[in-house]
PDB file of C-alpha atoms in Angstrom:
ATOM      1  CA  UNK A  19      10.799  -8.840  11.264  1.00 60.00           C
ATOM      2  CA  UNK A  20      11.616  -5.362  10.740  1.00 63.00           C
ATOM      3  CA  UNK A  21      14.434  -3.427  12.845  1.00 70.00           C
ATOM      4  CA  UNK A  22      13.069   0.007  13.690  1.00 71.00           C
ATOM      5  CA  UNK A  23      12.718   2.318  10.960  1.00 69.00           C
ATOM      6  CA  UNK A  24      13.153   0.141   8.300  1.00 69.00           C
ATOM      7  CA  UNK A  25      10.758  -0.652   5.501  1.00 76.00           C
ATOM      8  CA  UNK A  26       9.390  -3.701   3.595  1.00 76.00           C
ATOM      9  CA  UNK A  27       8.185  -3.634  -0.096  1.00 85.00           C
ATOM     10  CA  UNK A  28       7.061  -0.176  -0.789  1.00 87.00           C
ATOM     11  CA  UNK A  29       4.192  -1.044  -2.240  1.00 92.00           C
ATOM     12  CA  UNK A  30       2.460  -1.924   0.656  1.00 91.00           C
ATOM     13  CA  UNK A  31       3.032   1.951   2.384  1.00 89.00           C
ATOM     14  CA  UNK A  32       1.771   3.100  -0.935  1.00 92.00           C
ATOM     15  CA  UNK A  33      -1.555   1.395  -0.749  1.00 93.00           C
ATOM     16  CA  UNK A  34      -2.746   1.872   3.205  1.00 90.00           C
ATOM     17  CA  UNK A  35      -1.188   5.717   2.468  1.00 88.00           C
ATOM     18  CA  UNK A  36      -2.184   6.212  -1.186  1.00 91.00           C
ATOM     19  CA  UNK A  37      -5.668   4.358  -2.009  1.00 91.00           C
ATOM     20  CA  UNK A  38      -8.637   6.552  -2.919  1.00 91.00           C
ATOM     21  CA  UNK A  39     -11.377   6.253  -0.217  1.00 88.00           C
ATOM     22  CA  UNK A  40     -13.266   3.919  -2.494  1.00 92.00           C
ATOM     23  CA  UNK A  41      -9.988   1.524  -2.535  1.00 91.00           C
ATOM     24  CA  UNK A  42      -9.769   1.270   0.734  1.00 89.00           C
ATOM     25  CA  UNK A  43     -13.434   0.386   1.639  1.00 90.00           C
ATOM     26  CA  UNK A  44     -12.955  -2.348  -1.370  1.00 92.00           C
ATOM     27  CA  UNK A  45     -10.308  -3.618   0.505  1.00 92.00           C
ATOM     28  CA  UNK A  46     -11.366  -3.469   3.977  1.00 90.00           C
ATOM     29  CA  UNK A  47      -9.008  -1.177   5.408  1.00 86.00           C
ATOM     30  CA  UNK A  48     -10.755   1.454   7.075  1.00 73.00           C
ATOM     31  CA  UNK A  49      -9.574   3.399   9.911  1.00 65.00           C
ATOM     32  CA  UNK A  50     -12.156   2.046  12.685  1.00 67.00           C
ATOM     33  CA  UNK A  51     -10.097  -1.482  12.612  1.00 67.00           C
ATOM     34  CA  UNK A  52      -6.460   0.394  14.001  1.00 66.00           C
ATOM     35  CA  UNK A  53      -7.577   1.768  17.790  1.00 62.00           C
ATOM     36  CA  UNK A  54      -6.518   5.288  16.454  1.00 63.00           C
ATOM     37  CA  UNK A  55      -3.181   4.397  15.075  1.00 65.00           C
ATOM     38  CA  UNK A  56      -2.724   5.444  11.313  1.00 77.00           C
ATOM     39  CA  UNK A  57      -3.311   2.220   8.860  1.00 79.00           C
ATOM     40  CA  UNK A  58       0.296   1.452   7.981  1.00 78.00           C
ATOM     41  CA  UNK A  59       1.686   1.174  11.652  1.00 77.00           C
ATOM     42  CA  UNK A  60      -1.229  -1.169  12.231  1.00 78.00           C
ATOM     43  CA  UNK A  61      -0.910  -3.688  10.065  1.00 81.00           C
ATOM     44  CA  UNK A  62       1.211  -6.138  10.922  1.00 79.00           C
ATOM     45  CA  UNK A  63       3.540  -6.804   8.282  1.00 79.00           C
ATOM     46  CA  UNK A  64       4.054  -3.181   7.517  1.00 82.00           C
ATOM     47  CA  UNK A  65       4.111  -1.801  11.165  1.00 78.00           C
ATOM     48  CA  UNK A  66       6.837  -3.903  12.196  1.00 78.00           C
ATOM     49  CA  UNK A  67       9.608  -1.169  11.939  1.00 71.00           C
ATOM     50  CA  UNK A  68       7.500   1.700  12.913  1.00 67.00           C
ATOM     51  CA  UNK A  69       6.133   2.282   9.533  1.00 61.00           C
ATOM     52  CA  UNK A  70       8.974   4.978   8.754  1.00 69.00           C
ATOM     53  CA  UNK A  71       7.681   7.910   5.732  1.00 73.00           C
ATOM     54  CA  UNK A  72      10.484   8.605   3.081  1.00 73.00           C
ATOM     55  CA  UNK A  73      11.974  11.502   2.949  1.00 75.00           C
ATOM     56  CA  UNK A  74      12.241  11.565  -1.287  1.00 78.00           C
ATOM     57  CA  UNK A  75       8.662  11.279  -1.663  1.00 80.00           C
ATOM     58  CA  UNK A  76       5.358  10.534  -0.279  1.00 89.00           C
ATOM     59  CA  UNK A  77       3.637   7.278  -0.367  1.00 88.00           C
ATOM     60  CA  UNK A  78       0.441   8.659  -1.956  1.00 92.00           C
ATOM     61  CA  UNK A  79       2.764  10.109  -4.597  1.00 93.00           C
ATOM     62  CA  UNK A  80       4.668   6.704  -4.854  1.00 93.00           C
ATOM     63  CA  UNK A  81       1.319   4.297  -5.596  1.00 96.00           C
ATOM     64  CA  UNK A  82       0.598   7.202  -8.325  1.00 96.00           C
ATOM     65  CA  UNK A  83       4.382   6.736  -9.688  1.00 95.00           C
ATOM     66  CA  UNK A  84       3.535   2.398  -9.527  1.00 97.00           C
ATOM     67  CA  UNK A  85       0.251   2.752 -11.394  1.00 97.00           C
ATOM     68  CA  UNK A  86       1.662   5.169 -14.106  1.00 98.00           C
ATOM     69  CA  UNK A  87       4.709   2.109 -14.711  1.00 97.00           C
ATOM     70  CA  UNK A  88       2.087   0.038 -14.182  1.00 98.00           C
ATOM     71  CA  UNK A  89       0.206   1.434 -17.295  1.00 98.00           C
ATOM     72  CA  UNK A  90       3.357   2.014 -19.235  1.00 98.00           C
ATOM     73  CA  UNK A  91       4.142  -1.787 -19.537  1.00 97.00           C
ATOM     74  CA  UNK A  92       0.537  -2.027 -20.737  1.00 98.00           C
ATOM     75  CA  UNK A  93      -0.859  -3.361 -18.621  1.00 98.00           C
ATOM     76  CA  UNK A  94      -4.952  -3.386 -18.204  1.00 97.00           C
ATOM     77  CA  UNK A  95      -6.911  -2.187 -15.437  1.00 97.00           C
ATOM     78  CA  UNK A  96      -8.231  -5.359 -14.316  1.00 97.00           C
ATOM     79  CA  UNK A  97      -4.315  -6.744 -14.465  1.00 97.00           C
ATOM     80  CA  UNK A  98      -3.584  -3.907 -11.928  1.00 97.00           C
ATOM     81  CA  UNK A  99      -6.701  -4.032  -9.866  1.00 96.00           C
ATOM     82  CA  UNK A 100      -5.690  -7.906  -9.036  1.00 97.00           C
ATOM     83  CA  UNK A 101      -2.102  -7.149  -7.936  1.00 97.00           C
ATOM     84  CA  UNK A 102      -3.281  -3.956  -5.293  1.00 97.00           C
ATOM     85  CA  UNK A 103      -5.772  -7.165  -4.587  1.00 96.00           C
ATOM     86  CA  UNK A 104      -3.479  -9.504  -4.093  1.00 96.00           C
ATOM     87  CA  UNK A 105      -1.318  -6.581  -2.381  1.00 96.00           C
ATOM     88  CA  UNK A 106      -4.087  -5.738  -0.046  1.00 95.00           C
ATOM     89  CA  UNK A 107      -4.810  -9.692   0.723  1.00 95.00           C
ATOM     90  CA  UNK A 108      -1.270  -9.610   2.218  1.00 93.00           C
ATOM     91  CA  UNK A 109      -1.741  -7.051   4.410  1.00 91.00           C
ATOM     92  CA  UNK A 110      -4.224  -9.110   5.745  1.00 88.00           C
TER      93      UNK A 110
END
């Protein structure tokens, strides 16, 4: 449970907001599941508190900020396609 306008992990906003096109057809998020309402207010775990944006930055710019860490630990592609998998299973 979220109280309104609160958040859980960030990283789930950053993939419903920030995956390419291609993403989120590979991880069945597409907009024709929601009834109109945008992807992240949908969901249930993320829409819980109304799905709030930030005010620092944008979530598309904060899943490029995550994969660019992401890549500076060293990790592999494949290493970071399985946790925005595993992210995306979540959601679900």
């Amino acid at each position: 449970f979220h109280a309104s306008g609160e958040r859980n992990y960030h990283i789930f906003y950053q993939i419903l907001r920030g995956a390419t096109h291609d993403q989120l057809k590979r991880y069945h998020f597409h907009e024709g599941i929601t009834g109109g309402l945008e992807l992240a207010n949908h969901m249930h775990y993320t829409g819980q508190g109304g799905a709030p944006q930030l005010r620092e930055f944008t979530d598309e710019d904060g899943l490029g900020y995550t994969l660019k860490a992401m890549r500076s630990m060293g990790w592999h592609e494949e290493q970071i396609e399985n946790v925005l998998r595993m992210v995306a299973g979540i959601l679900h």
